[in-house]
Amino acid sequence: MRHVFRTTAVLPLARPQVFEFFAAAENLQRLTPAELDFRILTPLPIEMRAGTLIRYRLRLAGIPFEWVTRISLWNPPVEFVDEQLKGPYKTWTHQHRFADVDGATQVDDDVHYELPLFPFGEIAAPLVAFQVRRIFAFRALALRKALEI
């Protein structure tokens, strides 16, 4: 079963500056809650482009695992998409879009995911949706702090 999470943030900065922040993979760690113990395993700096693979290590519910994503679409400074190749989800696709809005930048995130072990994995769907919302709420606050706004 496909699940969707969407969020929008408006940042009082120019789109190229906001996109550049998101394009630097090392900033992902700054936007992730500490309890996930998120670490990028791919050597930095990472050249972002369509086809780039990025390996991470993190913990969910205390369980460590590796996550591998591929940048499947790279269209600076408008959008990019990362897709899970290996990780806790059956599928995970995260589209990041950036638009100019009244002298600011609107950042839209669309996440489409499927849980593993259907139909049994769906038992965890409410908890997973809660966790995804919580991670993105943290991300919104951490983003403002990192960009000093």
mmCIF file of N, CA and C in Angstrom:
data_model
loop_
_atom_site.group_PDB
_atom_site.id
_atom_site.type_symbol
_atom_site.label_atom_id
_atom_site.label_comp_id
_atom_site.label_asym_id
_atom_site.label_seq_id
_atom_site.Cartn_x
_atom_site.Cartn_y
_atom_site.Cartn_z
ATOM 1 N N MET A 1 0.839 -1.174 0.000
ATOM 2 C CA MET A 1 0.000 0.000 0.000
ATOM 3 C C MET A 1 0.888 1.242 0.000
ATOM 4 N N ARG A 2 0.593 2.187 -0.879
ATOM 5 C CA ARG A 2 1.392 3.398 -1.026
ATOM 6 C C ARG A 2 0.920 4.449 -0.032
ATOM 7 N N HIS A 3 1.877 5.060 0.675
ATOM 8 C CA HIS A 3 1.608 6.141 1.621
ATOM 9 C C HIS A 3 2.265 7.409 1.079
ATOM 10 N N VAL A 4 1.672 8.549 1.413
ATOM 11 C CA VAL A 4 2.181 9.831 0.928
ATOM 12 C C VAL A 4 2.311 10.787 2.103
ATOM 13 N N PHE A 5 3.444 11.486 2.136
ATOM 14 C CA PHE A 5 3.655 12.555 3.110
ATOM 15 C C PHE A 5 4.066 13.793 2.326
ATOM 16 N N ARG A 6 3.439 14.923 2.647
ATOM 17 C CA ARG A 6 3.781 16.189 1.978
ATOM 18 C C ARG A 6 3.979 17.277 3.024
ATOM 19 N N THR A 7 4.942 18.131 2.748
ATOM 20 C CA THR A 7 5.147 19.290 3.608
ATOM 21 C C THR A 7 5.693 20.439 2.767
ATOM 22 N N THR A 8 5.458 21.652 3.245
ATOM 23 C CA THR A 8 5.906 22.859 2.554
ATOM 24 C C THR A 8 6.513 23.807 3.574
ATOM 25 N N ALA A 9 7.590 24.450 3.195
ATOM 26 C CA ALA A 9 8.208 25.494 4.017
ATOM 27 C C ALA A 9 8.528 26.668 3.115
ATOM 28 N N VAL A 10 8.375 27.864 3.652
ATOM 29 C CA VAL A 10 8.772 29.075 2.930
ATOM 30 C C VAL A 10 9.932 29.695 3.693
ATOM 31 N N LEU A 11 11.036 29.876 2.984
ATOM 32 C CA LEU A 11 12.267 30.391 3.595
ATOM 33 C C LEU A 11 12.607 31.748 2.985
ATOM 34 N N PRO A 12 12.944 32.733 3.817
ATOM 35 C CA PRO A 12 13.209 34.082 3.311
ATOM 36 C C PRO A 12 14.600 34.228 2.700
ATOM 37 N N LEU A 13 14.932 33.333 1.793
ATOM 38 C CA LEU A 13 16.231 33.337 1.129
ATOM 39 C C LEU A 13 16.022 33.073 -0.356
ATOM 40 N N ALA A 14 17.033 33.419 -1.152
ATOM 41 C CA ALA A 14 16.959 33.189 -2.601
ATOM 42 C C ALA A 14 17.011 31.698 -2.909
ATOM 43 N N ARG A 15 16.300 31.308 -3.940
ATOM 44 C CA ARG A 15 16.219 29.892 -4.324
ATOM 45 C C ARG A 15 17.594 29.260 -4.556
ATOM 46 N N PRO A 16 18.530 29.907 -5.278
ATOM 47 C CA PRO A 16 19.837 29.261 -5.461
ATOM 48 C C PRO A 16 20.537 28.954 -4.132
ATOM 49 N N GLN A 17 20.404 29.842 -3.156
ATOM 50 C CA GLN A 17 21.028 29.620 -1.849
ATOM 51 C C GLN A 17 20.382 28.436 -1.122
ATOM 52 N N VAL A 18 19.068 28.350 -1.164
ATOM 53 C CA VAL A 18 18.359 27.254 -0.503
ATOM 54 C C VAL A 18 18.681 25.934 -1.197
ATOM 55 N N PHE A 19 18.640 25.935 -2.521
ATOM 56 C CA PHE A 19 18.944 24.701 -3.271
ATOM 57 C C PHE A 19 20.368 24.237 -2.968
ATOM 58 N N GLU A 20 21.302 25.176 -2.926
ATOM 59 C CA GLU A 20 22.704 24.833 -2.650
ATOM 60 C C GLU A 20 22.843 24.139 -1.297
ATOM 61 N N PHE A 21 22.085 24.609 -0.296
ATOM 62 C CA PHE A 21 22.132 23.975 1.016
ATOM 63 C C PHE A 21 21.659 22.520 0.926
ATOM 64 N N PHE A 22 20.535 22.296 0.243
ATOM 65 C CA PHE A 22 20.004 20.946 0.104
ATOM 66 C C PHE A 22 20.887 20.073 -0.779
ATOM 67 N N ALA A 23 21.592 20.662 -1.711
ATOM 68 C CA ALA A 23 22.444 19.919 -2.642
ATOM 69 C C ALA A 23 23.715 19.399 -1.975
ATOM 70 N N ALA A 24 24.053 19.938 -0.828
ATOM 71 C CA ALA A 24 25.233 19.472 -0.100
ATOM 72 C C ALA A 24 24.813 18.320 0.810
ATOM 73 N N ALA A 25 25.121 17.107 0.419
ATOM 74 C CA ALA A 25 24.664 15.916 1.142
ATOM 75 C C ALA A 25 25.056 15.942 2.619
ATOM 76 N N GLU A 26 26.196 16.551 2.934
ATOM 77 C CA GLU A 26 26.634 16.577 4.332
ATOM 78 C C GLU A 26 25.655 17.324 5.244
ATOM 79 N N ASN A 27 24.797 18.171 4.662
ATOM 80 C CA ASN A 27 23.803 18.876 5.474
ATOM 81 C C ASN A 27 22.670 17.971 5.949
ATOM 82 N N LEU A 28 22.524 16.800 5.341
ATOM 83 C CA LEU A 28 21.483 15.863 5.781
ATOM 84 C C LEU A 28 21.630 15.516 7.261
ATOM 85 N N GLN A 29 22.847 15.361 7.711
ATOM 86 C CA GLN A 29 23.083 15.016 9.117
ATOM 87 C C GLN A 29 22.574 16.115 10.037
ATOM 88 N N ARG A 30 22.716 17.362 9.629
ATOM 89 C CA ARG A 30 22.257 18.496 10.431
ATOM 90 C C ARG A 30 20.732 18.556 10.519
ATOM 91 N N LEU A 31 20.056 17.939 9.550
ATOM 92 C CA LEU A 31 18.600 18.004 9.474
ATOM 93 C C LEU A 31 17.914 16.752 10.022
ATOM 94 N N THR A 32 18.690 15.866 10.634
ATOM 95 C CA THR A 32 18.161 14.592 11.112
ATOM 96 C C THR A 32 18.264 14.529 12.629
ATOM 97 N N PRO A 33 17.193 14.118 13.318
ATOM 98 C CA PRO A 33 17.238 14.023 14.786
ATOM 99 C C PRO A 33 18.391 13.142 15.263
ATOM 100 N N ALA A 34 19.036 13.566 16.347
ATOM 101 C CA ALA A 34 20.221 12.869 16.872
ATOM 102 C C ALA A 34 19.936 11.413 17.219
ATOM 103 N N GLU A 35 18.709 11.105 17.688
ATOM 104 C CA GLU A 35 18.438 9.726 18.108
ATOM 105 C C GLU A 35 18.461 8.734 16.939
ATOM 106 N N LEU A 36 18.443 9.240 15.706
ATOM 107 C CA LEU A 36 18.555 8.350 14.549
ATOM 108 C C LEU A 36 20.007 7.984 14.247
ATOM 109 N N ASP A 37 20.957 8.655 14.948
ATOM 110 C CA ASP A 37 22.386 8.358 14.792
ATOM 111 C C ASP A 37 22.774 8.264 13.318
ATOM 112 N N PHE A 38 22.342 9.250 12.548
ATOM 113 C CA PHE A 38 22.520 9.299 11.092
ATOM 114 C C PHE A 38 23.966 9.594 10.731
ATOM 115 N N ARG A 39 24.536 8.767 9.870
ATOM 116 C CA ARG A 39 25.909 8.967 9.392
ATOM 117 C C ARG A 39 25.967 8.694 7.895
ATOM 118 N N ILE A 40 26.642 9.570 7.173
ATOM 119 C CA ILE A 40 26.870 9.354 5.745
ATOM 120 C C ILE A 40 28.120 8.503 5.605
ATOM 121 N N LEU A 41 28.013 7.393 4.887
ATOM 122 C CA LEU A 41 29.143 6.490 4.680
ATOM 123 C C LEU A 41 29.900 6.793 3.393
ATOM 124 N N THR A 42 29.217 7.380 2.422
ATOM 125 C CA THR A 42 29.860 7.751 1.161
ATOM 126 C C THR A 42 30.865 8.869 1.434
ATOM 127 N N PRO A 43 32.082 8.766 0.922
ATOM 128 C CA PRO A 43 33.074 9.824 1.153
ATOM 129 C C PRO A 43 32.577 11.191 0.660
ATOM 130 N N LEU A 44 32.853 12.207 1.488
ATOM 131 C CA LEU A 44 32.467 13.583 1.170
ATOM 132 C C LEU A 44 33.640 14.314 0.534
ATOM 133 N N PRO A 45 33.390 15.338 -0.265
ATOM 134 C CA PRO A 45 32.087 15.802 -0.730
ATOM 135 C C PRO A 45 31.539 14.876 -1.818
ATOM 136 N N ILE A 46 30.230 14.872 -1.926
ATOM 137 C CA ILE A 46 29.538 14.032 -2.898
ATOM 138 C C ILE A 46 29.091 14.904 -4.059
ATOM 139 N N GLU A 47 29.469 14.502 -5.257
ATOM 140 C CA GLU A 47 29.022 15.234 -6.447
ATOM 141 C C GLU A 47 27.582 14.831 -6.735
ATOM 142 N N MET A 48 26.690 15.795 -6.583
ATOM 143 C CA MET A 48 25.272 15.519 -6.784
ATOM 144 C C MET A 48 24.932 15.663 -8.264
ATOM 145 N N ARG A 49 24.281 14.622 -8.792
ATOM 146 C CA ARG A 49 23.814 14.599 -10.175
ATOM 147 C C ARG A 49 22.901 13.391 -10.303
ATOM 148 N N ALA A 50 22.188 13.298 -11.401
ATOM 149 C CA ALA A 50 21.369 12.112 -11.640
ATOM 150 C C ALA A 50 22.270 10.884 -11.650
ATOM 151 N N GLY A 51 21.891 9.879 -10.891
ATOM 152 C CA GLY A 51 22.672 8.655 -10.809
ATOM 153 C C GLY A 51 23.571 8.553 -9.594
ATOM 154 N N THR A 52 23.786 9.648 -8.866
ATOM 155 C CA THR A 52 24.631 9.603 -7.676
ATOM 156 C C THR A 52 24.041 8.646 -6.652
ATOM 157 N N LEU A 53 24.892 7.799 -6.082
ATOM 158 C CA LEU A 53 24.497 6.887 -5.005
ATOM 159 C C LEU A 53 25.066 7.396 -3.688
ATOM 160 N N ILE A 54 24.244 7.357 -2.643
ATOM 161 C CA ILE A 54 24.679 7.816 -1.325
ATOM 162 C C ILE A 54 24.332 6.723 -0.313
ATOM 163 N N ARG A 55 25.336 6.340 0.477
ATOM 164 C CA ARG A 55 25.151 5.323 1.529
ATOM 165 C C ARG A 55 25.137 6.007 2.886
ATOM 166 N N TYR A 56 24.195 5.577 3.727
ATOM 167 C CA TYR A 56 24.049 6.099 5.086
ATOM 168 C C TYR A 56 23.974 4.935 6.056
ATOM 169 N N ARG A 57 24.204 5.236 7.309
ATOM 170 C CA ARG A 57 23.931 4.312 8.404
ATOM 171 C C ARG A 57 23.095 5.104 9.403
ATOM 172 N N LEU A 58 22.031 4.474 9.918
ATOM 173 C CA LEU A 58 21.202 5.109 10.938
ATOM 174 C C LEU A 58 20.499 4.060 11.760
ATOM 175 N N ARG A 59 19.788 4.530 12.789
ATOM 176 C CA ARG A 59 19.040 3.646 13.673
ATOM 177 C C ARG A 59 17.579 4.051 13.669
ATOM 178 N N LEU A 60 16.717 3.066 13.553
ATOM 179 C CA LEU A 60 15.277 3.278 13.706
ATOM 180 C C LEU A 60 14.820 2.360 14.815
ATOM 181 N N ALA A 61 14.165 2.940 15.823
ATOM 182 C CA ALA A 61 13.729 2.166 16.995
ATOM 183 C C ALA A 61 14.914 1.396 17.581
ATOM 184 N N GLY A 62 16.106 2.012 17.553
ATOM 185 C CA GLY A 62 17.296 1.403 18.115
ATOM 186 C C GLY A 62 17.969 0.362 17.244
ATOM 187 N N ILE A 63 17.372 0.041 16.106
ATOM 188 C CA ILE A 63 17.923 -0.992 15.221
ATOM 189 C C ILE A 63 18.775 -0.331 14.137
ATOM 190 N N PRO A 64 20.079 -0.669 14.064
ATOM 191 C CA PRO A 64 20.929 -0.066 13.033
ATOM 192 C C PRO A 64 20.689 -0.710 11.670
ATOM 193 N N PHE A 65 20.765 0.114 10.642
ATOM 194 C CA PHE A 65 20.656 -0.407 9.286
ATOM 195 C C PHE A 65 21.325 0.545 8.314
ATOM 196 N N GLU A 66 21.571 0.030 7.129
ATOM 197 C CA GLU A 66 22.155 0.829 6.050
ATOM 198 C C GLU A 66 21.040 1.256 5.109
ATOM 199 N N TRP A 67 21.163 2.483 4.613
ATOM 200 C CA TRP A 67 20.206 3.030 3.661
ATOM 201 C C TRP A 67 21.024 3.485 2.458
ATOM 202 N N VAL A 68 20.629 3.097 1.274
ATOM 203 C CA VAL A 68 21.290 3.529 0.045
ATOM 204 C C VAL A 68 20.255 4.224 -0.820
ATOM 205 N N THR A 69 20.579 5.444 -1.244
ATOM 206 C CA THR A 69 19.681 6.174 -2.137
ATOM 207 C C THR A 69 20.391 6.512 -3.436
ATOM 208 N N ARG A 70 19.575 6.716 -4.458
ATOM 209 C CA ARG A 70 20.072 7.161 -5.761
ATOM 210 C C ARG A 70 19.364 8.456 -6.098
ATOM 211 N N ILE A 71 20.117 9.435 -6.573
ATOM 212 C CA ILE A 71 19.510 10.658 -7.085
ATOM 213 C C ILE A 71 18.989 10.302 -8.475
ATOM 214 N N SER A 72 17.674 10.212 -8.609
ATOM 215 C CA SER A 72 17.093 9.783 -9.886
ATOM 216 C C SER A 72 16.749 10.958 -10.791
ATOM 217 N N LEU A 73 16.621 12.143 -10.199
ATOM 218 C CA LEU A 73 16.363 13.362 -10.983
ATOM 219 C C LEU A 73 17.164 14.482 -10.349
ATOM 220 N N TRP A 74 17.874 15.226 -11.186
ATOM 221 C CA TRP A 74 18.692 16.346 -10.707
ATOM 222 C C TRP A 74 18.467 17.513 -11.655
ATOM 223 N N ASN A 75 17.737 18.527 -11.192
ATOM 224 C CA ASN A 75 17.365 19.666 -12.022
ATOM 225 C C ASN A 75 17.538 20.956 -11.218
ATOM 226 N N PRO A 76 18.806 21.374 -10.961
ATOM 227 C CA PRO A 76 19.039 22.566 -10.154
ATOM 228 C C PRO A 76 18.626 23.842 -10.877
ATOM 229 N N PRO A 77 18.151 24.842 -10.177
ATOM 230 C CA PRO A 77 17.776 24.873 -8.762
ATOM 231 C C PRO A 77 16.273 24.657 -8.569
ATOM 232 N N VAL A 78 15.680 23.782 -9.358
ATOM 233 C CA VAL A 78 14.226 23.600 -9.346
ATOM 234 C C VAL A 78 13.801 22.387 -8.531
ATOM 235 N N GLU A 79 14.470 21.246 -8.730
ATOM 236 C CA GLU A 79 14.031 20.038 -8.033
ATOM 237 C C GLU A 79 15.094 18.953 -8.106
ATOM 238 N N PHE A 80 14.941 17.991 -7.197
ATOM 239 C CA PHE A 80 15.671 16.734 -7.311
ATOM 240 C C PHE A 80 14.878 15.657 -6.598
ATOM 241 N N VAL A 81 15.172 14.408 -6.960
ATOM 242 C CA VAL A 81 14.464 13.265 -6.396
ATOM 243 C C VAL A 81 15.492 12.249 -5.932
ATOM 244 N N ASP A 82 15.296 11.736 -4.708
ATOM 245 C CA ASP A 82 16.104 10.615 -4.254
ATOM 246 C C ASP A 82 15.189 9.417 -4.015
ATOM 247 N N GLU A 83 15.707 8.238 -4.357
ATOM 248 C CA GLU A 83 14.955 6.993 -4.222
ATOM 249 C C GLU A 83 15.766 5.985 -3.431
ATOM 250 N N GLN A 84 15.108 5.322 -2.493
ATOM 251 C CA GLN A 84 15.775 4.282 -1.723
ATOM 252 C C GLN A 84 16.031 3.066 -2.600
ATOM 253 N N LEU A 85 17.282 2.600 -2.602
ATOM 254 C CA LEU A 85 17.627 1.336 -3.243
ATOM 255 C C LEU A 85 17.739 0.220 -2.215
ATOM 256 N N LYS A 86 18.164 0.590 -1.001
ATOM 257 C CA LYS A 86 18.297 -0.366 0.100
ATOM 258 C C LYS A 86 17.925 0.370 1.372
ATOM 259 N N GLY A 87 17.092 -0.238 2.194
ATOM 260 C CA GLY A 87 16.706 0.393 3.443
ATOM 261 C C GLY A 87 15.481 -0.249 4.043
ATOM 262 N N PRO A 88 14.851 0.453 4.978
ATOM 263 C CA PRO A 88 13.766 -0.150 5.746
ATOM 264 C C PRO A 88 12.421 -0.209 5.033
ATOM 265 N N TYR A 89 12.280 0.519 3.947
ATOM 266 C CA TYR A 89 10.996 0.572 3.247
ATOM 267 C C TYR A 89 11.021 -0.344 2.035
ATOM 268 N N LYS A 90 9.836 -0.771 1.614
ATOM 269 C CA LYS A 90 9.759 -1.500 0.353
ATOM 270 C C LYS A 90 10.121 -0.539 -0.768
ATOM 271 N N THR A 91 9.524 0.665 -0.741
ATOM 272 C CA THR A 91 9.902 1.755 -1.650
ATOM 273 C C THR A 91 9.888 3.063 -0.876
ATOM 274 N N TRP A 92 10.713 4.007 -1.309
ATOM 275 C CA TRP A 92 10.768 5.355 -0.725
ATOM 276 C C TRP A 92 11.248 6.280 -1.829
ATOM 277 N N THR A 93 10.420 7.245 -2.206
ATOM 278 C CA THR A 93 10.786 8.245 -3.206
ATOM 279 C C THR A 93 10.504 9.607 -2.615
ATOM 280 N N HIS A 94 11.517 10.473 -2.595
ATOM 281 C CA HIS A 94 11.412 11.801 -1.987
ATOM 282 C C HIS A 94 11.726 12.855 -3.046
ATOM 283 N N GLN A 95 10.697 13.608 -3.419
ATOM 284 C CA GLN A 95 10.864 14.698 -4.380
ATOM 285 C C GLN A 95 10.979 16.014 -3.618
ATOM 286 N N HIS A 96 12.025 16.771 -3.924
ATOM 287 C CA HIS A 96 12.269 18.095 -3.343
ATOM 288 C C HIS A 96 12.050 19.105 -4.464
ATOM 289 N N ARG A 97 11.150 20.077 -4.247
ATOM 290 C CA ARG A 97 10.906 21.124 -5.253
ATOM 291 C C ARG A 97 11.143 22.490 -4.618
ATOM 292 N N PHE A 98 11.682 23.413 -5.421
ATOM 293 C CA PHE A 98 12.040 24.751 -4.956
ATOM 294 C C PHE A 98 11.435 25.769 -5.911
ATOM 295 N N ALA A 99 10.715 26.756 -5.356
ATOM 296 C CA ALA A 99 10.064 27.759 -6.199
ATOM 297 C C ALA A 99 10.212 29.141 -5.574
ATOM 298 N N ASP A 100 10.331 30.163 -6.430
ATOM 299 C CA ASP A 100 10.359 31.550 -5.979
ATOM 300 C C ASP A 100 8.938 31.972 -5.617
ATOM 301 N N VAL A 101 8.785 32.536 -4.401
ATOM 302 C CA VAL A 101 7.475 32.989 -3.939
ATOM 303 C C VAL A 101 7.671 34.293 -3.166
ATOM 304 N N ASP A 102 7.245 35.412 -3.757
ATOM 305 C CA ASP A 102 7.281 36.708 -3.074
ATOM 306 C C ASP A 102 8.629 37.016 -2.420
ATOM 307 N N GLY A 103 9.701 36.870 -3.173
ATOM 308 C CA GLY A 103 11.034 37.189 -2.665
ATOM 309 C C GLY A 103 11.608 36.146 -1.727
ATOM 310 N N ALA A 104 10.947 35.022 -1.601
ATOM 311 C CA ALA A 104 11.407 33.935 -0.738
ATOM 312 C C ALA A 104 11.449 32.654 -1.571
ATOM 313 N N THR A 105 11.747 31.542 -0.915
ATOM 314 C CA THR A 105 11.779 30.247 -1.588
ATOM 315 C C THR A 105 10.819 29.296 -0.899
ATOM 316 N N GLN A 106 9.943 28.718 -1.692
ATOM 317 C CA GLN A 106 9.058 27.685 -1.171
ATOM 318 C C GLN A 106 9.699 26.333 -1.455
ATOM 319 N N VAL A 107 9.809 25.521 -0.399
ATOM 320 C CA VAL A 107 10.383 24.184 -0.504
ATOM 321 C C VAL A 107 9.249 23.192 -0.274
ATOM 322 N N ASP A 108 8.967 22.385 -1.277
ATOM 323 C CA ASP A 108 7.932 21.353 -1.175
ATOM 324 C C ASP A 108 8.597 19.990 -1.163
ATOM 325 N N ASP A 109 8.205 19.179 -0.211
ATOM 326 C CA ASP A 109 8.684 17.804 -0.119
ATOM 327 C C ASP A 109 7.501 16.876 -0.309
ATOM 328 N N ASP A 110 7.622 15.949 -1.242
ATOM 329 C CA ASP A 110 6.632 14.898 -1.451
ATOM 330 C C ASP A 110 7.348 13.570 -1.270
ATOM 331 N N VAL A 111 6.875 12.785 -0.304
ATOM 332 C CA VAL A 111 7.463 11.479 -0.033
ATOM 333 C C VAL A 111 6.395 10.420 -0.289
ATOM 334 N N HIS A 112 6.725 9.462 -1.122
ATOM 335 C CA HIS A 112 5.850 8.314 -1.391
ATOM 336 C C HIS A 112 6.606 7.081 -0.904
ATOM 337 N N TYR A 113 5.943 6.297 -0.067
ATOM 338 C CA TYR A 113 6.620 5.118 0.454
ATOM 339 C C TYR A 113 5.651 3.958 0.626
ATOM 340 N N GLU A 114 6.240 2.772 0.613
ATOM 341 C CA GLU A 114 5.515 1.536 0.890
ATOM 342 C C GLU A 114 6.268 0.801 1.987
ATOM 343 N N LEU A 115 5.527 0.202 2.887
ATOM 344 C CA LEU A 115 6.128 -0.572 3.961
ATOM 345 C C LEU A 115 6.382 -1.997 3.485
ATOM 346 N N PRO A 116 7.388 -2.642 4.064
ATOM 347 C CA PRO A 116 7.680 -4.019 3.653
ATOM 348 C C PRO A 116 6.639 -4.996 4.208
ATOM 349 N N LEU A 117 6.690 -6.199 3.718
ATOM 350 C CA LEU A 117 5.918 -7.334 4.238
ATOM 351 C C LEU A 117 4.409 -7.131 4.174
ATOM 352 N N PHE A 118 3.940 -6.540 3.077
ATOM 353 C CA PHE A 118 2.503 -6.333 2.907
ATOM 354 C C PHE A 118 1.789 -7.684 2.960
ATOM 355 N N PRO A 119 0.672 -7.801 3.610
ATOM 356 C CA PRO A 119 -0.124 -6.801 4.317
ATOM 357 C C PRO A 119 0.263 -6.620 5.774
ATOM 358 N N PHE A 120 1.146 -7.484 6.308
ATOM 359 C CA PHE A 120 1.481 -7.437 7.732
ATOM 360 C C PHE A 120 2.194 -6.155 8.132
ATOM 361 N N GLY A 121 3.022 -5.625 7.232
ATOM 362 C CA GLY A 121 3.742 -4.387 7.525
ATOM 363 C C GLY A 121 2.825 -3.201 7.760
ATOM 364 N N GLU A 122 1.612 -3.274 7.236
ATOM 365 C CA GLU A 122 0.662 -2.160 7.389
ATOM 366 C C GLU A 122 0.245 -1.946 8.839
ATOM 367 N N ILE A 123 0.451 -2.934 9.668
ATOM 368 C CA ILE A 123 0.154 -2.766 11.103
ATOM 369 C C ILE A 123 0.960 -1.610 11.667
ATOM 370 N N ALA A 124 2.163 -1.416 11.160
ATOM 371 C CA ALA A 124 3.055 -0.359 11.640
ATOM 372 C C ALA A 124 2.800 0.989 10.974
ATOM 373 N N ALA A 125 1.885 1.066 10.010
ATOM 374 C CA ALA A 125 1.685 2.293 9.229
ATOM 375 C C ALA A 125 1.420 3.534 10.082
ATOM 376 N N PRO A 126 0.543 3.487 11.093
ATOM 377 C CA PRO A 126 0.330 4.704 11.900
ATOM 378 C C PRO A 126 1.596 5.151 12.631
ATOM 379 N N LEU A 127 2.356 4.205 13.154
ATOM 380 C CA LEU A 127 3.595 4.551 13.852
ATOM 381 C C LEU A 127 4.626 5.122 12.884
ATOM 382 N N VAL A 128 4.740 4.533 11.707
ATOM 383 C CA VAL A 128 5.684 5.027 10.703
ATOM 384 C C VAL A 128 5.289 6.427 10.251
ATOM 385 N N ALA A 129 4.001 6.663 10.000
ATOM 386 C CA ALA A 129 3.534 7.992 9.589
ATOM 387 C C ALA A 129 3.839 9.023 10.678
ATOM 388 N N PHE A 130 3.632 8.655 11.929
ATOM 389 C CA PHE A 130 3.959 9.553 13.049
ATOM 390 C C PHE A 130 5.445 9.882 13.049
ATOM 391 N N GLN A 131 6.283 8.859 12.873
ATOM 392 C CA GLN A 131 7.737 9.053 12.872
ATOM 393 C C GLN A 131 8.179 9.937 11.711
ATOM 394 N N VAL A 132 7.618 9.724 10.527
ATOM 395 C CA VAL A 132 7.966 10.550 9.364
ATOM 396 C C VAL A 132 7.583 12.007 9.635
ATOM 397 N N ARG A 133 6.379 12.241 10.166
ATOM 398 C CA ARG A 133 5.966 13.623 10.499
ATOM 399 C C ARG A 133 6.903 14.245 11.519
ATOM 400 N N ARG A 134 7.291 13.473 12.522
ATOM 401 C CA ARG A 134 8.182 13.980 13.575
ATOM 402 C C ARG A 134 9.561 14.327 13.011
ATOM 403 N N ILE A 135 10.092 13.484 12.146
ATOM 404 C CA ILE A 135 11.406 13.742 11.543
ATOM 405 C C ILE A 135 11.359 15.010 10.689
ATOM 406 N N PHE A 136 10.295 15.190 9.910
ATOM 407 C CA PHE A 136 10.200 16.377 9.068
ATOM 408 C C PHE A 136 9.921 17.639 9.897
ATOM 409 N N ALA A 137 9.249 17.518 11.022
ATOM 410 C CA ALA A 137 9.055 18.678 11.910
ATOM 411 C C ALA A 137 10.408 19.103 12.484
ATOM 412 N N PHE A 138 11.220 18.137 12.901
ATOM 413 C CA PHE A 138 12.569 18.434 13.368
ATOM 414 C C PHE A 138 13.366 19.104 12.257
ATOM 415 N N ARG A 139 13.247 18.552 11.069
ATOM 416 C CA ARG A 139 13.979 19.064 9.908
ATOM 417 C C ARG A 139 13.639 20.527 9.644
ATOM 418 N N ALA A 140 12.368 20.889 9.764
ATOM 419 C CA ALA A 140 11.942 22.273 9.507
ATOM 420 C C ALA A 140 12.623 23.225 10.487
ATOM 421 N N LEU A 141 12.677 22.858 11.759
ATOM 422 C CA LEU A 141 13.337 23.713 12.758
ATOM 423 C C LEU A 141 14.857 23.736 12.554
ATOM 424 N N ALA A 142 15.441 22.585 12.278
ATOM 425 C CA ALA A 142 16.889 22.500 12.074
ATOM 426 C C ALA A 142 17.311 23.269 10.829
ATOM 427 N N LEU A 143 16.471 23.263 9.813
ATOM 428 C CA LEU A 143 16.769 23.992 8.578
ATOM 429 C C LEU A 143 16.857 25.485 8.843
ATOM 430 N N ARG A 144 15.902 26.016 9.582
ATOM 431 C CA ARG A 144 15.919 27.455 9.912
ATOM 432 C C ARG A 144 17.152 27.800 10.746
ATOM 433 N N LYS A 145 17.495 26.932 11.672
ATOM 434 C CA LYS A 145 18.675 27.179 12.496
ATOM 435 C C LYS A 145 19.950 27.128 11.653
ATOM 436 N N ALA A 146 20.069 26.128 10.792
ATOM 437 C CA ALA A 146 21.267 25.972 9.963
ATOM 438 C C ALA A 146 21.442 27.138 8.995
ATOM 439 N N LEU A 147 20.317 27.660 8.496
ATOM 440 C CA LEU A 147 20.369 28.778 7.554
ATOM 441 C C LEU A 147 20.337 30.136 8.253
ATOM 442 N N GLU A 148 20.300 30.081 9.597
ATOM 443 C CA GLU A 148 20.306 31.297 10.427
ATOM 444 C C GLU A 148 19.170 32.230 10.089
ATOM 445 N N ILE A 149 17.944 31.681 10.018
ATOM 446 C CA ILE A 149 16.760 32.507 9.755
ATOM 447 C C ILE A 149 15.714 32.304 10.843
#
